[in-house]
PDB file of C-alpha atoms in Angstrom:
ATOM      1  CA  MET Y 573      37.692  19.375 -46.105  1.00  0.00           C
ATOM      2  CA  SER Y 574      36.684  19.090 -49.759  1.00  0.00           C
ATOM      3  CA  GLN Y 575      33.205  18.022 -50.755  1.00  0.00           C
ATOM      4  CA  PRO Y 576      32.712  14.435 -51.968  1.00  0.00           C
ATOM      5  CA  ALA Y 577      32.895  14.116 -55.733  1.00  0.00           C
ATOM      6  CA  THR Y 578      29.679  13.520 -57.663  1.00  0.00           C
ATOM      7  CA  VAL Y 579      28.764  12.148 -61.072  1.00  0.00           C
ATOM      8  CA  SER Y 580      28.404  15.768 -62.184  1.00  0.00           C
ATOM      9  CA  ASP Y 581      32.080  16.283 -61.331  1.00  0.00           C
ATOM     10  CA  LEU Y 582      33.025  13.279 -63.453  1.00  0.00           C
ATOM     11  CA  LEU Y 583      30.930  14.549 -66.366  1.00  0.00           C
ATOM     12  CA  ALA Y 584      32.648  17.937 -66.098  1.00  0.00           C
ATOM     13  CA  ILE Y 585      36.092  16.297 -66.080  1.00  0.00           C
ATOM     14  CA  MET Y 586      35.258  14.315 -69.216  1.00  0.00           C
ATOM     15  CA  ALA Y 587      33.899  17.411 -70.936  1.00  0.00           C
ATOM     16  CA  ARG Y 588      37.154  19.198 -70.125  1.00  0.00           C
ATOM     17  CA  LEU Y 589      39.242  16.318 -71.448  1.00  0.00           C
ATOM     18  CA  ARG Y 590      37.260  16.388 -74.712  1.00  0.00           C
ATOM     19  CA  ASP Y 591      37.359  20.185 -75.077  1.00  0.00           C
ATOM     20  CA  PRO Y 592      38.463  20.868 -78.674  1.00  0.00           C
ATOM     21  CA  GLN Y 593      40.646  23.792 -77.636  1.00  0.00           C
ATOM     22  CA  ASP Y 594      42.204  22.822 -74.322  1.00  0.00           C
ATOM     23  CA  GLY Y 595      41.455  19.124 -73.905  1.00  0.00           C
ATOM     24  CA  CYS Y 596      43.769  16.123 -73.825  1.00  0.00           C
ATOM     25  CA  PRO Y 597      45.089  15.156 -77.297  1.00  0.00           C
ATOM     26  CA  TRP Y 598      44.729  11.436 -76.545  1.00  0.00           C
ATOM     27  CA  ASP Y 599      41.145  11.734 -75.297  1.00  0.00           C
ATOM     28  CA  LEU Y 600      40.190  13.965 -78.217  1.00  0.00           C
ATOM     29  CA  LYS Y 601      41.264  11.484 -80.884  1.00  0.00           C
ATOM     30  CA  GLN Y 602      39.312   8.570 -79.400  1.00  0.00           C
ATOM     31  CA  THR Y 603      36.173   7.133 -80.994  1.00  0.00           C
ATOM     32  CA  PHE Y 604      33.593   4.580 -79.894  1.00  0.00           C
ATOM     33  CA  ARG Y 605      35.592   1.865 -81.618  1.00  0.00           C
ATOM     34  CA  THR Y 606      38.984   2.812 -80.186  1.00  0.00           C
ATOM     35  CA  ILE Y 607      37.563   3.027 -76.663  1.00  0.00           C
ATOM     36  CA  LEU Y 608      35.670  -0.272 -76.921  1.00  0.00           C
ATOM     37  CA  PRO Y 609      38.661  -2.511 -75.998  1.00  0.00           C
ATOM     38  CA  TYR Y 610      39.167  -0.478 -72.813  1.00  0.00           C
ATOM     39  CA  THR Y 611      35.477  -0.811 -71.947  1.00  0.00           C
ATOM     40  CA  LEU Y 612      35.658  -4.595 -72.269  1.00  0.00           C
ATOM     41  CA  GLU Y 613      38.906  -4.723 -70.301  1.00  0.00           C
ATOM     42  CA  GLU Y 614      37.435  -2.702 -67.435  1.00  0.00           C
ATOM     43  CA  ALA Y 615      34.394  -4.994 -67.271  1.00  0.00           C
ATOM     44  CA  TYR Y 616      36.672  -8.020 -66.940  1.00  0.00           C
ATOM     45  CA  GLU Y 617      38.719  -6.270 -64.246  1.00  0.00           C
ATOM     46  CA  VAL Y 618      35.507  -5.718 -62.286  1.00  0.00           C
ATOM     47  CA  ALA Y 619      34.837  -9.454 -62.590  1.00  0.00           C
ATOM     48  CA  GLU Y 620      38.355 -10.262 -61.395  1.00  0.00           C
ATOM     49  CA  ALA Y 621      38.007  -8.025 -58.330  1.00  0.00           C
ATOM     50  CA  ILE Y 622      34.728  -9.760 -57.442  1.00  0.00           C
ATOM     51  CA  GLU Y 623      36.203 -13.227 -57.908  1.00  0.00           C
ATOM     52  CA  GLU Y 624      39.123 -12.296 -55.634  1.00  0.00           C
ATOM     53  CA  ASP Y 625      36.815 -10.734 -53.002  1.00  0.00           C
ATOM     54  CA  ASP Y 626      38.956  -7.585 -53.190  1.00  0.00           C
ATOM     55  CA  MET Y 627      36.650  -4.732 -52.219  1.00  0.00           C
ATOM     56  CA  ASP Y 628      39.306  -2.024 -52.600  1.00  0.00           C
ATOM     57  CA  ALA Y 629      40.009  -3.209 -56.127  1.00  0.00           C
ATOM     58  CA  LEU Y 630      36.281  -3.474 -56.848  1.00  0.00           C
ATOM     59  CA  ARG Y 631      35.769   0.159 -55.805  1.00  0.00           C
ATOM     60  CA  ASP Y 632      38.524   1.288 -58.160  1.00  0.00           C
ATOM     61  CA  GLU Y 633      37.468  -0.940 -61.054  1.00  0.00           C
ATOM     62  CA  LEU Y 634      33.839   0.151 -60.816  1.00  0.00           C
ATOM     63  CA  GLY Y 635      35.101   3.717 -61.082  1.00  0.00           C
ATOM     64  CA  ASP Y 636      37.097   2.817 -64.178  1.00  0.00           C
ATOM     65  CA  LEU Y 637      34.021   1.170 -65.693  1.00  0.00           C
ATOM     66  CA  LEU Y 638      31.887   4.216 -64.863  1.00  0.00           C
ATOM     67  CA  LEU Y 639      34.462   6.360 -66.651  1.00  0.00           C
ATOM     68  CA  GLN Y 640      33.923   4.258 -69.759  1.00  0.00           C
ATOM     69  CA  VAL Y 641      30.184   4.911 -69.611  1.00  0.00           C
ATOM     70  CA  VAL Y 642      30.804   8.642 -69.213  1.00  0.00           C
ATOM     71  CA  PHE Y 643      33.345   8.612 -72.071  1.00  0.00           C
ATOM     72  CA  HIS Y 644      30.940   6.938 -74.494  1.00  0.00           C
ATOM     73  CA  ALA Y 645      28.073   9.190 -73.414  1.00  0.00           C
ATOM     74  CA  ARG Y 646      30.221  12.286 -73.948  1.00  0.00           C
ATOM     75  CA  MET Y 647      31.158  11.253 -77.480  1.00  0.00           C
ATOM     76  CA  ALA Y 648      27.486  10.499 -78.202  1.00  0.00           C
ATOM     77  CA  GLU Y 649      26.493  13.937 -76.939  1.00  0.00           C
ATOM     78  CA  GLU Y 650      29.095  15.580 -79.161  1.00  0.00           C
ATOM     79  CA  GLY Y 651      27.542  13.757 -82.109  1.00  0.00           C
ATOM     80  CA  ASP Y 652      24.016  14.859 -81.130  1.00  0.00           C
ATOM     81  CA  HIS Y 653      22.941  11.243 -80.522  1.00  0.00           C
ATOM     82  CA  PHE Y 654      22.196  11.231 -76.780  1.00  0.00           C
ATOM     83  CA  ALA Y 655      23.648  12.464 -73.480  1.00  0.00           C
ATOM     84  CA  PHE Y 656      24.520  10.837 -70.153  1.00  0.00           C
ATOM     85  CA  ALA Y 657      21.149  11.932 -68.750  1.00  0.00           C
ATOM     86  CA  ASP Y 658      19.436   9.951 -71.506  1.00  0.00           C
ATOM     87  CA  VAL Y 659      21.427   6.855 -70.525  1.00  0.00           C
ATOM     88  CA  VAL Y 660      20.290   7.250 -66.924  1.00  0.00           C
ATOM     89  CA  GLN Y 661      16.679   7.854 -67.978  1.00  0.00           C
ATOM     90  CA  ALA Y 662      16.655   4.779 -70.197  1.00  0.00           C
ATOM     91  CA  ILE Y 663      17.947   2.414 -67.511  1.00  0.00           C
ATOM     92  CA  CYS Y 664      15.591   3.866 -64.870  1.00  0.00           C
ATOM     93  CA  ASP Y 665      12.609   3.362 -67.201  1.00  0.00           C
ATOM     94  CA  LYS Y 666      13.752  -0.167 -68.007  1.00  0.00           C
ATOM     95  CA  MET Y 667      14.196  -1.218 -64.375  1.00  0.00           C
ATOM     96  CA  ILE Y 668      10.765   0.136 -63.412  1.00  0.00           C
ATOM     97  CA  ARG Y 669       9.184  -1.573 -66.430  1.00  0.00           C
ATOM     98  CA  ARG Y 670      10.835  -4.917 -65.623  1.00  0.00           C
ATOM     99  CA  HIS Y 671       9.822  -4.849 -61.930  1.00  0.00           C
ATOM    100  CA  PRO Y 672       6.052  -4.370 -61.952  1.00  0.00           C
ATOM    101  CA  HIS Y 673       5.822  -6.337 -58.689  1.00  0.00           C
ATOM    102  CA  VAL Y 674       7.859  -3.576 -57.000  1.00  0.00           C
ATOM    103  CA  PHE Y 675       6.797  -0.398 -58.803  1.00  0.00           C
ATOM    104  CA  ALA Y 676       3.250  -1.429 -59.821  1.00  0.00           C
ATOM    105  CA  ASP Y 677       0.614  -3.858 -58.589  1.00  0.00           C
ATOM    106  CA  ALA Y 678       1.684  -7.051 -60.361  1.00  0.00           C
ATOM    107  CA  ASP Y 679       1.425 -10.138 -58.137  1.00  0.00           C
ATOM    108  CA  LEU Y 680       4.686 -11.983 -58.808  1.00  0.00           C
ATOM    109  CA  ARG Y 681       6.012 -14.017 -55.907  1.00  0.00           C
ATOM    110  CA  THR Y 682       7.932 -17.091 -56.971  1.00  0.00           C
ATOM    111  CA  ASP Y 683      11.267 -17.139 -58.767  1.00  0.00           C
ATOM    112  CA  ALA Y 684       9.560 -18.841 -61.718  1.00  0.00           C
ATOM    113  CA  GLU Y 685       6.937 -16.078 -61.972  1.00  0.00           C
ATOM    114  CA  LEU Y 686       9.583 -13.372 -61.713  1.00  0.00           C
ATOM    115  CA  HIS Y 687      11.752 -15.000 -64.376  1.00  0.00           C
ATOM    116  CA  ALA Y 688       8.813 -15.524 -66.742  1.00  0.00           C
ATOM    117  CA  ASN Y 689       7.741 -11.896 -66.402  1.00  0.00           C
ATOM    118  CA  TRP Y 690      11.320 -10.696 -66.948  1.00  0.00           C
ATOM    119  CA  GLU Y 691      11.609 -12.724 -70.152  1.00  0.00           C
ATOM    120  CA  ARG Y 692       8.187 -11.566 -71.412  1.00  0.00           C
ATOM    121  CA  THR Y 693       9.131  -7.942 -70.831  1.00  0.00           C
ATOM    122  CA  LYS Y 694      12.478  -8.354 -72.591  1.00  0.00           C
ATOM    123  CA  ALA Y 695      10.775 -10.110 -75.518  1.00  0.00           C
ATOM    124  CA  ALA Y 696       8.321  -7.213 -75.839  1.00  0.00           C
ATOM    125  CA  GLU Y 697      11.224  -4.743 -75.775  1.00  0.00           C
ATOM    126  CA  ARG Y 698      13.021  -6.659 -78.519  1.00  0.00           C
ATOM    127  CA  ALA Y 699       9.872  -6.825 -80.621  1.00  0.00           C
ATOM    128  CA  ALA Y 700       9.383  -3.076 -80.277  1.00  0.00           C
ATOM    129  CA  LYS Y 701      12.890  -2.471 -81.648  1.00  0.00           C
ATOM    130  CA  ARG Y 702      12.563  -4.765 -84.687  1.00  0.00           C
ATOM    131  CA  PRO Y 703       9.958  -5.586 -87.324  1.00  0.00           C
ATOM    132  CA  ALA Y 704       7.792  -8.519 -86.250  1.00  0.00           C
ATOM    133  CA  GLU Y 705       9.224 -10.802 -88.910  1.00  0.00           C
ATOM    134  CA  THR Y 706      12.790 -10.398 -87.617  1.00  0.00           C
ATOM    135  CA  ALA Y 707      12.108 -10.288 -83.879  1.00  0.00           C
ATOM    136  CA  GLY Y 708      12.884 -13.961 -83.247  1.00  0.00           C
ATOM    137  CA  ALA Y 709      13.617 -15.501 -79.865  1.00  0.00           C
ATOM    138  CA  LEU Y 710      17.369 -15.197 -80.438  1.00  0.00           C
ATOM    139  CA  ALA Y 711      17.307 -11.630 -81.723  1.00  0.00           C
ATOM    140  CA  GLY Y 712      19.523  -9.168 -79.916  1.00  0.00           C
ATOM    141  CA  VAL Y 713      21.973 -11.602 -78.290  1.00  0.00           C
ATOM    142  CA  ALA Y 714      25.140  -9.540 -78.643  1.00  0.00           C
ATOM    143  CA  ARG Y 715      27.734 -11.099 -80.922  1.00  0.00           C
ATOM    144  CA  ALA Y 716      30.497  -9.363 -78.961  1.00  0.00           C
ATOM    145  CA  LEU Y 717      29.800 -11.460 -75.855  1.00  0.00           C
ATOM    146  CA  PRO Y 718      32.427 -14.054 -74.916  1.00  0.00           C
ATOM    147  CA  ALA Y 719      31.568 -17.278 -76.736  1.00  0.00           C
ATOM    148  CA  LEU Y 720      30.648 -19.260 -73.615  1.00  0.00           C
ATOM    149  CA  ALA Y 721      28.428 -16.494 -72.256  1.00  0.00           C
ATOM    150  CA  ARG Y 722      26.761 -16.037 -75.646  1.00  0.00           C
ATOM    151  CA  ALA Y 723      26.127 -19.772 -76.006  1.00  0.00           C
ATOM    152  CA  GLU Y 724      24.447 -19.805 -72.593  1.00  0.00           C
ATOM    153  CA  LYS Y 725      22.278 -16.832 -73.469  1.00  0.00           C
ATOM    154  CA  LEU Y 726      21.249 -18.346 -76.806  1.00  0.00           C
ATOM    155  CA  GLN Y 727      20.277 -21.567 -75.023  1.00  0.00           C
ATOM    156  CA  ARG Y 728      18.276 -19.713 -72.381  1.00  0.00           C
ATOM    157  CA  ARG Y 729      16.439 -17.754 -75.056  1.00  0.00           C
ATOM    158  CA  ALA Y 730      15.580 -20.934 -76.955  1.00  0.00           C
ATOM    159  CA  GLY Y 731      14.410 -22.463 -73.683  1.00  0.00           C
ATOM    160  CA  THR Y 732      11.884 -19.677 -73.147  1.00  0.00           C
ATOM    161  CA  VAL Y 733       9.982 -20.872 -76.239  1.00  0.00           C
ATOM    162  CA  GLY Y 734      10.147 -24.537 -75.233  1.00  0.00           C
ATOM    163  CA  PHE Y 735      13.238 -25.625 -77.160  1.00  0.00           C
ATOM    164  CA  ASP Y 736      15.117 -27.283 -74.311  1.00  0.00           C
ATOM    165  CA  TRP Y 737      15.864 -30.629 -72.699  1.00  0.00           C
ATOM    166  CA  ASP Y 738      13.187 -32.091 -70.456  1.00  0.00           C
ATOM    167  CA  SER Y 739      15.787 -33.271 -67.944  1.00  0.00           C
ATOM    168  CA  ILE Y 740      19.506 -32.999 -67.313  1.00  0.00           C
ATOM    169  CA  ASP Y 741      19.902 -36.676 -68.233  1.00  0.00           C
ATOM    170  CA  GLY Y 742      19.454 -35.770 -71.882  1.00  0.00           C
ATOM    171  CA  VAL Y 743      22.161 -33.126 -71.577  1.00  0.00           C
ATOM    172  CA  PHE Y 744      24.632 -35.635 -70.109  1.00  0.00           C
ATOM    173  CA  ASP Y 745      23.831 -37.997 -72.987  1.00  0.00           C
ATOM    174  CA  LYS Y 746      24.427 -35.196 -75.491  1.00  0.00           C
ATOM    175  CA  VAL Y 747      27.826 -34.363 -73.960  1.00  0.00           C
ATOM    176  CA  ARG Y 748      28.828 -38.039 -74.219  1.00  0.00           C
ATOM    177  CA  GLU Y 749      27.605 -38.148 -77.823  1.00  0.00           C
ATOM    178  CA  GLU Y 750      29.569 -35.054 -78.817  1.00  0.00           C
ATOM    179  CA  LEU Y 751      32.686 -36.331 -77.026  1.00  0.00           C
ATOM    180  CA  ALA Y 752      32.478 -39.583 -78.997  1.00  0.00           C
ATOM    181  CA  GLU Y 753      32.131 -37.637 -82.255  1.00  0.00           C
ATOM    182  CA  CYS Y 754      35.230 -35.609 -81.368  1.00  0.00           C
ATOM    183  CA  ARG Y 755      37.126 -38.851 -80.803  1.00  0.00           C
ATOM    184  CA  ALA Y 756      35.905 -40.175 -84.153  1.00  0.00           C
ATOM    185  CA  THR Y 757      37.356 -37.181 -86.027  1.00  0.00           C
ATOM    186  CA  LEU Y 758      40.725 -37.970 -84.440  1.00  0.00           C
ATOM    187  CA  ASP Y 759      40.549 -41.714 -85.142  1.00  0.00           C
ATOM    188  CA  GLU Y 760      39.536 -41.040 -88.738  1.00  0.00           C
ATOM    189  CA  ASP Y 761      42.187 -38.346 -89.210  1.00  0.00           C
ATOM    190  CA  ALA Y 762      39.430 -35.970 -90.259  1.00  0.00           C
ATOM    191  CA  PRO Y 763      40.346 -32.515 -91.616  1.00  0.00           C
ATOM    192  CA  ILE Y 764      40.672 -29.613 -89.222  1.00  0.00           C
ATOM    193  CA  ALA Y 765      37.312 -28.182 -90.318  1.00  0.00           C
ATOM    194  CA  ALA Y 766      35.548 -31.350 -89.125  1.00  0.00           C
ATOM    195  CA  ARG Y 767      37.424 -31.298 -85.832  1.00  0.00           C
ATOM    196  CA  LEU Y 768      36.558 -27.627 -85.353  1.00  0.00           C
ATOM    197  CA  HIS Y 769      32.904 -28.439 -85.959  1.00  0.00           C
ATOM    198  CA  GLU Y 770      32.791 -31.276 -83.432  1.00  0.00           C
ATOM    199  CA  ILE Y 771      34.781 -29.426 -80.767  1.00  0.00           C
ATOM    200  CA  GLY Y 772      32.336 -26.536 -81.147  1.00  0.00           C
ATOM    201  CA  ASP Y 773      29.397 -28.893 -80.655  1.00  0.00           C
ATOM    202  CA  LEU Y 774      31.080 -30.387 -77.574  1.00  0.00           C
ATOM    203  CA  LEU Y 775      31.704 -26.979 -76.025  1.00  0.00           C
ATOM    204  CA  PHE Y 776      28.132 -25.925 -76.771  1.00  0.00           C
ATOM    205  CA  ALA Y 777      26.846 -29.095 -75.098  1.00  0.00           C
ATOM    206  CA  CYS Y 778      29.069 -28.454 -72.064  1.00  0.00           C
ATOM    207  CA  VAL Y 779      27.654 -24.947 -71.758  1.00  0.00           C
ATOM    208  CA  ASN Y 780      24.181 -26.475 -71.848  1.00  0.00           C
ATOM    209  CA  LEU Y 781      25.187 -28.868 -69.070  1.00  0.00           C
ATOM    210  CA  ALA Y 782      26.505 -25.973 -66.980  1.00  0.00           C
ATOM    211  CA  ARG Y 783      23.240 -24.096 -67.515  1.00  0.00           C
ATOM    212  CA  HIS Y 784      21.129 -27.044 -66.409  1.00  0.00           C
ATOM    213  CA  MET Y 785      23.353 -27.422 -63.339  1.00  0.00           C
ATOM    214  CA  GLY Y 786      22.792 -23.756 -62.484  1.00  0.00           C
ATOM    215  CA  VAL Y 787      26.430 -22.806 -63.142  1.00  0.00           C
ATOM    216  CA  PRO Y 788      27.484 -19.838 -65.351  1.00  0.00           C
ATOM    217  CA  ALA Y 789      29.804 -21.456 -67.901  1.00  0.00           C
ATOM    218  CA  GLU Y 790      31.938 -18.347 -68.394  1.00  0.00           C
ATOM    219  CA  GLN Y 791      32.512 -17.980 -64.659  1.00  0.00           C
ATOM    220  CA  ALA Y 792      33.230 -21.688 -64.300  1.00  0.00           C
ATOM    221  CA  LEU Y 793      35.958 -21.540 -66.934  1.00  0.00           C
ATOM    222  CA  ARG Y 794      37.416 -18.336 -65.499  1.00  0.00           C
ATOM    223  CA  THR Y 795      37.592 -20.057 -62.120  1.00  0.00           C
ATOM    224  CA  ALA Y 796      39.243 -23.108 -63.684  1.00  0.00           C
ATOM    225  CA  ASN Y 797      41.780 -20.840 -65.382  1.00  0.00           C
ATOM    226  CA  GLY Y 798      42.603 -19.291 -62.016  1.00  0.00           C
ATOM    227  CA  ARG Y 799      43.052 -22.708 -60.419  1.00  0.00           C
ATOM    228  CA  PHE Y 800      45.373 -23.782 -63.217  1.00  0.00           C
ATOM    229  CA  GLU Y 801      47.460 -20.626 -62.836  1.00  0.00           C
ATOM    230  CA  ARG Y 802      47.803 -21.066 -59.068  1.00  0.00           C
ATOM    231  CA  ARG Y 803      48.705 -24.733 -59.304  1.00  0.00           C
ATOM    232  CA  PHE Y 804      51.210 -24.210 -62.098  1.00  0.00           C
ATOM    233  CA  ALA Y 805      52.820 -21.371 -60.146  1.00  0.00           C
ATOM    234  CA  HIS Y 806      53.263 -23.865 -57.298  1.00  0.00           C
ATOM    235  CA  VAL Y 807      54.870 -26.308 -59.736  1.00  0.00           C
ATOM    236  CA  GLU Y 808      57.305 -23.661 -60.994  1.00  0.00           C
ATOM    237  CA  ALA Y 809      58.166 -22.520 -57.472  1.00  0.00           C
ATOM    238  CA  GLY Y 810      58.808 -26.110 -56.388  1.00  0.00           C
ATOM    239  CA  LEU Y 811      61.091 -26.724 -59.334  1.00  0.00           C
ATOM    240  CA  ARG Y 812      63.026 -23.506 -58.714  1.00  0.00           C
ATOM    241  CA  ALA Y 813      63.561 -24.529 -55.092  1.00  0.00           C
ATOM    242  CA  THR Y 814      65.453 -27.609 -56.315  1.00  0.00           C
ATOM    243  CA  GLY Y 815      67.329 -25.852 -59.102  1.00  0.00           C
ATOM    244  CA  LEU Y 816      65.120 -27.192 -61.874  1.00  0.00           C
ATOM    245  CA  ALA Y 817      63.055 -25.581 -64.611  1.00  0.00           C
ATOM    246  CA  PRO Y 818      59.847 -26.782 -66.310  1.00  0.00           C
ATOM    247  CA  GLY Y 819      60.438 -29.125 -69.216  1.00  0.00           C
ATOM    248  CA  PRO Y 820      59.788 -32.613 -70.602  1.00  0.00           C
ATOM    249  CA  THR Y 821      62.701 -34.102 -68.647  1.00  0.00           C
ATOM    250  CA  VAL Y 822      61.105 -33.232 -65.285  1.00  0.00           C
ATOM    251  CA  ARG Y 823      57.577 -34.350 -66.103  1.00  0.00           C
ATOM    252  CA  GLU Y 824      57.415 -36.669 -63.102  1.00  0.00           C
ATOM    253  CA  GLU Y 825      58.485 -33.909 -60.714  1.00  0.00           C
ATOM    254  CA  MET Y 826      55.913 -31.553 -62.219  1.00  0.00           C
ATOM    255  CA  GLU Y 827      53.150 -34.136 -61.769  1.00  0.00           C
ATOM    256  CA  GLN Y 828      54.133 -34.599 -58.114  1.00  0.00           C
ATOM    257  CA  LEU Y 829      54.129 -30.867 -57.469  1.00  0.00           C
ATOM    258  CA  TRP Y 830      50.786 -30.528 -59.250  1.00  0.00           C
ATOM    259  CA  ALA Y 831      49.271 -33.193 -56.986  1.00  0.00           C
ATOM    260  CA  GLU Y 832      50.767 -31.365 -54.002  1.00  0.00           C
ATOM    261  CA  ALA Y 833      49.127 -28.103 -55.089  1.00  0.00           C
ATOM    262  CA  LYS Y 834      45.761 -29.827 -55.398  1.00  0.00           C
ATOM    263  CA  ALA Y 835      46.170 -31.373 -51.957  1.00  0.00           C
ATOM    264  CA  HIS Y 836      46.971 -27.967 -50.442  1.00  0.00           C
ATOM    265  CA  GLU Y 837      43.828 -26.500 -52.008  1.00  0.00           C
ATOM    266  CA  ALA Y 838      41.719 -29.349 -50.636  1.00  0.00           C
ATOM    267  CA  GLU Y 839      43.165 -28.819 -47.151  1.00  0.00           C
ATOM    268  CA  GLY Y 840      42.405 -25.105 -47.399  1.00  0.00           C
ATOM    269  CA  LYS Y 841      38.756 -25.822 -48.212  1.00  0.00           C
ATOM    270  CA  ARG Y 842      38.443 -28.134 -45.228  1.00  0.00           C
ATOM    271  CA  GLY Y 843      40.220 -25.697 -42.915  1.00  0.00           C
TER     272      GLY Y 843
END
């Protein structure tokens, strides 16, 4: 029986694939930028496996994501920037530093105390990386994040320095305000730039509402996308069963099948 594979085995495989003499031509021509789309894709596939409660898929997707980390680390090592061991060292140091109540003698017990300490530590880390005059509260929020996730993170950061709503009532009022302004751009036949502006404000306000309700906005929308896909698949299947196809002429039938799909979901939740 063969021995279980280790991270060292994976590092050796990647080194072999990137060997200038005998490696894989495709792997050899890759760069950080060309691999980046695959890294993002694998992260989303991990999220999908979690959302579907598919543990077999999660095992495989975590492996694919780990491969991305190893790939980037290998290219960095070839460029004399850092190696995989440095990546591991950095995250170990960070986790110990951010958990003084576990690895030191800090007395942090409540969720509020833990969160405040986490944010203070992260702020100190950001300040250490940037000159004091540029190390603002919003510094370091990755621009490559999905827009909803980035909006939520920007809002949380602003909240740590007191720039936040006192209660969720104000957030509901803001959503209603932004919705009315969106309607006004339509009623006034405003140019697309104005509509884009107001829709952006509305989405930002909705993210703020999700945050105050304790709901990750990105996950909420991903879940809504999944519901829409399932329900529309039911609509298409129902139409096919009667020899029909989606289209404006069968709008009533589609609405009925949509309501049926929603009812089935509700029954499943109660069951």
